[in-house]
XYZ file of C-alpha atoms in Angstrom:
347
model
C 79.006 107.443 129.193
C 81.881 109.924 129.614
C 85.406 108.564 130.004
C 86.599 109.197 133.594
C 89.902 111.090 133.905
C 92.870 108.791 134.419
C 93.730 110.803 137.553
C 90.530 109.597 139.228
C 91.872 106.031 139.313
C 94.050 104.884 142.191
C 97.572 103.680 141.419
C 96.418 100.118 142.066
C 93.441 100.494 139.705
C 95.646 102.018 136.985
C 98.169 99.186 137.252
C 95.504 96.493 137.044
C 93.654 98.278 134.250
C 96.875 98.560 132.222
C 97.620 94.840 132.617
C 94.079 93.896 131.542
C 94.184 96.106 128.448
C 97.688 95.146 127.346
C 97.006 91.440 127.885
C 93.730 91.656 125.977
C 95.290 93.554 123.070
C 98.057 90.981 122.899
C 95.950 87.799 123.099
C 92.430 88.915 122.241
C 91.020 87.023 125.224
C 89.371 88.168 128.489
C 91.905 88.380 131.315
C 91.382 86.675 134.687
C 92.565 87.705 138.119
C 95.071 84.840 138.343
C 96.775 85.996 135.147
C 96.959 89.539 136.493
C 98.342 88.380 139.861
C 101.359 86.937 138.055
C 102.218 90.289 136.437
C 105.563 91.630 137.737
C 105.378 94.370 140.363
C 101.732 93.976 141.431
C 102.075 91.726 144.492
C 98.304 91.465 144.927
C 96.114 88.470 145.638
C 93.555 87.313 143.074
C 90.794 88.340 145.512
C 92.113 91.923 145.759
C 92.443 92.072 141.997
C 88.852 90.884 141.509
C 87.597 93.685 143.772
C 89.449 96.302 141.752
C 88.254 94.791 138.477
C 84.689 95.002 139.779
C 85.211 98.707 140.498
C 86.594 99.222 136.972
C 83.601 97.398 135.550
C 81.208 99.694 137.438
C 83.048 102.665 135.894
C 82.341 101.223 132.451
C 86.030 100.571 131.693
C 85.923 96.746 131.795
C 83.316 94.164 130.869
C 82.878 90.493 131.712
C 81.703 88.328 128.787
C 79.111 85.844 129.943
C 81.258 82.940 128.703
C 84.277 83.879 130.787
C 85.217 84.866 134.310
C 87.839 87.204 132.903
C 87.514 90.873 131.985
C 88.146 92.785 128.773
C 88.264 96.531 128.107
C 85.156 98.262 126.814
C 85.366 100.864 124.043
C 85.315 103.456 126.835
C 88.229 101.673 128.494
C 90.196 101.505 125.250
C 89.654 105.246 124.756
C 90.999 105.941 128.260
C 94.010 103.705 127.611
C 94.820 105.239 124.225
C 94.443 108.829 125.411
C 96.069 108.575 128.818
C 98.204 105.472 129.298
C 99.565 104.175 126.004
C 103.332 104.206 125.526
C 104.148 104.338 121.815
C 106.632 101.929 120.241
C 108.388 103.588 117.324
C 108.763 101.562 114.099
C 111.953 99.547 113.829
C 114.635 100.360 111.269
C 113.434 97.408 109.173
C 109.810 98.607 109.264
C 110.786 102.144 108.304
C 112.924 100.841 105.433
C 110.043 98.694 104.158
C 107.690 101.688 104.034
C 110.263 104.041 102.498
C 111.268 101.563 99.796
C 107.644 101.152 98.695
C 107.173 104.928 98.550
C 110.181 105.094 96.225
C 108.472 102.819 93.660
C 109.084 104.142 90.159
C 106.194 104.999 87.907
C 102.918 106.874 88.445
C 102.341 108.321 91.905
C 99.267 106.166 92.400
C 101.385 103.017 92.040
C 103.754 104.258 94.762
C 100.773 105.111 96.970
C 99.238 101.665 96.458
C 102.573 99.973 97.165
C 103.169 102.017 100.334
C 99.640 101.334 101.549
C 100.179 97.610 100.998
C 103.381 97.785 103.063
C 101.548 99.546 105.908
C 98.854 96.875 105.756
C 101.373 94.055 105.960
C 103.280 95.561 108.888
C 100.182 96.476 110.900
C 98.090 93.361 110.075
C 95.258 95.774 109.208
C 93.763 97.057 105.992
C 95.732 100.090 104.825
C 94.018 103.131 103.297
C 95.175 106.355 101.668
C 93.095 109.242 100.365
C 94.635 111.867 98.076
C 93.235 114.526 95.742
C 92.876 113.435 92.143
C 96.056 114.452 90.325
C 95.370 117.163 87.768
C 96.366 116.160 84.267
C 98.553 118.562 82.269
C 96.947 119.084 78.867
C 98.690 118.601 75.517
C 96.045 118.397 72.808
C 92.302 118.712 72.185
C 90.190 117.351 69.382
C 86.548 117.049 68.342
C 85.340 114.050 66.323
C 81.827 114.388 64.799
C 79.416 111.600 65.728
C 76.424 112.888 63.782
C 74.477 116.078 63.300
C 74.038 116.890 66.982
C 76.911 115.218 68.842
C 80.711 115.065 68.845
C 83.409 113.251 70.773
C 85.609 115.662 72.731
C 89.102 114.131 72.977
C 91.611 115.261 75.598
C 95.251 114.126 75.437
C 97.480 114.648 78.492
C 101.209 115.301 78.631
C 101.588 111.805 80.101
C 100.009 110.278 76.984
C 96.677 109.540 78.631
C 93.541 109.989 76.532
C 90.003 110.709 77.705
C 86.876 110.973 75.593
C 83.560 112.658 76.384
C 80.435 113.051 74.266
C 79.193 116.641 73.884
C 75.953 117.927 72.431
C 76.362 120.267 69.431
C 74.261 123.333 68.620
C 71.931 122.723 65.638
C 73.509 123.417 62.232
C 77.094 123.738 63.516
C 79.488 123.802 60.502
C 82.157 121.051 60.521
C 84.853 123.716 60.218
C 83.854 125.020 63.622
C 84.946 121.750 65.263
C 88.407 122.119 63.788
C 88.614 125.811 64.697
C 87.663 125.119 68.326
C 90.087 122.175 68.635
C 92.997 124.167 67.181
C 92.268 127.097 69.473
C 92.141 124.876 72.564
C 95.381 123.082 71.695
C 97.269 126.298 70.913
C 95.969 128.215 73.919
C 95.817 125.615 76.663
C 98.731 123.236 76.025
C 100.870 122.854 79.156
C 98.082 123.883 81.552
C 96.043 121.802 83.971
C 92.320 121.562 83.379
C 91.487 124.043 86.162
C 94.064 126.499 84.791
C 92.632 126.018 81.300
C 89.083 126.786 82.428
C 90.266 129.969 84.159
C 92.217 131.168 81.111
C 89.352 130.502 78.703
C 86.867 132.261 80.973
C 89.128 135.301 81.221
C 89.781 135.473 77.469
C 86.118 135.130 76.566
C 85.094 137.690 79.197
C 87.639 140.203 77.843
C 86.751 139.306 74.226
C 90.352 138.327 73.504
C 89.381 134.873 72.263
C 89.785 134.787 68.466
C 86.581 132.770 67.981
C 83.197 133.293 66.464
C 80.096 132.722 68.571
C 79.626 129.090 67.508
C 83.246 128.128 68.181
C 83.207 129.990 71.508
C 80.145 128.029 72.622
C 81.799 124.773 71.604
C 85.010 125.594 73.485
C 83.054 126.333 76.656
C 81.012 123.163 76.254
C 84.109 121.035 75.623
C 85.792 122.230 78.818
C 82.621 122.058 80.891
C 82.138 118.364 80.171
C 85.313 117.580 82.117
C 84.547 119.930 84.996
C 81.246 118.111 85.471
C 83.091 114.798 85.752
C 84.483 115.380 89.241
C 88.038 116.686 88.855
C 88.228 117.159 92.604
C 86.947 113.702 93.463
C 89.619 112.143 95.677
C 91.462 108.942 94.937
C 90.945 106.270 97.616
C 93.269 103.271 97.742
C 92.525 100.358 100.087
C 94.956 97.460 100.387
C 95.279 94.380 102.575
C 91.668 93.491 103.321
C 92.799 89.861 103.479
C 95.017 90.708 106.472
C 91.871 91.160 108.523
C 90.915 87.538 107.948
C 94.434 86.285 108.681
C 94.552 87.985 112.089
C 90.950 87.230 113.102
C 90.174 84.847 115.917
C 87.510 82.239 115.193
C 84.879 84.156 117.174
C 85.744 87.328 115.229
C 84.953 85.929 111.782
C 81.395 87.292 111.677
C 82.681 90.728 112.651
C 85.434 90.659 110.041
C 83.020 89.490 107.338
C 80.767 92.432 108.172
C 83.781 94.758 108.077
C 84.798 93.522 104.629
C 81.274 94.288 103.432
C 81.557 97.792 104.912
C 84.850 98.360 103.136
C 82.998 98.128 99.841
C 81.407 101.509 100.582
C 84.416 103.531 99.480
C 82.572 106.832 99.357
C 81.798 106.511 103.064
C 85.409 105.568 103.841
C 86.618 108.597 101.915
C 84.389 110.828 104.037
C 85.683 109.203 107.223
C 89.318 109.715 106.265
C 88.590 113.239 105.107
C 87.287 114.034 108.597
C 90.862 113.592 109.869
C 92.326 116.219 107.504
C 92.475 119.014 110.069
C 93.867 116.940 112.937
C 97.286 117.822 114.331
C 98.043 114.186 115.182
C 96.675 110.773 114.307
C 92.938 110.460 114.924
C 91.750 107.219 116.472
C 88.135 106.085 116.040
C 87.292 103.169 118.339
C 84.293 100.982 117.588
C 80.963 102.803 117.775
C 82.703 106.217 117.931
C 82.575 105.913 114.157
C 79.117 105.158 112.765
C 80.422 103.594 109.553
C 82.174 100.695 111.290
C 80.075 100.547 114.450
C 78.448 97.225 113.520
C 81.740 95.450 112.931
C 83.366 96.821 116.104
C 86.432 98.088 114.268
C 88.952 100.834 114.931
C 90.369 103.345 112.457
C 93.646 105.242 112.836
C 94.040 108.117 110.373
C 96.694 110.807 109.984
C 96.755 113.812 107.622
C 99.680 113.968 105.203
C 101.114 117.491 105.281
C 103.532 119.066 102.827
C 106.439 121.206 104.032
C 104.300 124.346 103.792
C 101.594 122.828 105.993
C 99.133 122.002 103.213
C 97.179 118.785 103.695
C 97.913 116.687 100.606
C 96.221 113.471 101.710
C 95.186 111.220 104.581
C 96.620 107.785 105.381
C 95.296 105.235 107.837
C 94.477 101.676 108.794
C 91.384 99.816 109.882
C 91.397 96.725 112.059
C 89.834 95.147 115.138
C 89.372 97.262 118.258
C 91.971 95.055 119.935
C 94.754 96.116 117.566
C 98.148 97.077 118.970
C 97.611 100.846 119.184
C 101.039 101.517 120.734
C 102.722 99.988 117.687
C 100.320 100.926 114.899
C 99.786 104.625 115.702
C 103.509 105.487 115.300
C 103.581 103.362 112.136
C 100.755 105.424 110.623
C 102.591 108.590 111.718
C 105.766 107.455 109.957
C 103.871 106.488 106.802
C 102.243 109.927 106.723
C 105.678 111.580 106.961
C 107.006 109.366 104.168
C 104.066 110.080 101.882
C 104.425 113.810 102.572
C 107.773 113.723 100.772
C 106.225 111.754 97.907
C 103.234 114.069 97.474
C 104.952 117.414 98.163
């Protein structure tokens, strides 16, 4: 069903619809006509309100659970509210300070990202998520350690002191001196470069025959670099924090839904794809319930915002996931602010 334009609703219908949605998002319970009649400024009888609510239900904007005489917004109704009626509440000074202080955490960038995501989770009562490209390691030293006649351990040491090992297959009859020659060449030629820069330089030098290597050493150099390129340098880093917040904020009848959502959050590759779909958005993207296939079963909403550097490059995506009845007016600006804060961190 297509969401009707907000302009097609009468003023009375808009006022009643707003009260129903805001009351539901606040309490998580269906809203009855008597509750609405007490809202300031309406001055309508419960009978008149019930008639309007019936009209809104026929439009697909409200639904009446069989256990209650009250109404609650449908996913279609929430979409109409978010797109056409919501009035954003900017984060308070205390909330902004909490996010900024976490982003200023000393140490590796991933620790600051995890800390900031945890802060967003705590403030929004949702699970916080951030997706960023894998940071490229700056290279310092290479080595090859023989493991037998046909294999060697390729050792990569980064400028940050990190060490990674990969097993490479050796050509038959490769002299031991070739391992040392290849390692010395790599260290001398590629120190101070990232892995992608190193691959480009090696390819250019070999293509122009400027690499001071014999055929065996050249093959080993190419094989040593290729083993890292095949390991997913561009695979993004996904950080999820605050899953427990979903249980804390769940109503008793929501526990099955939240349990299903926690199971879905284990599929991090799918979450990464979902967040990545928000990379080109100009503003926060909001996925409500079944609009997003990944979380359709758990009836959850996702708010995601691209993190843009000063030059406009997208350097990550940050977001939250929670129940469809989350406080969109408060959480959307909070995600916006977190994206702006992380932009300074990741620039």
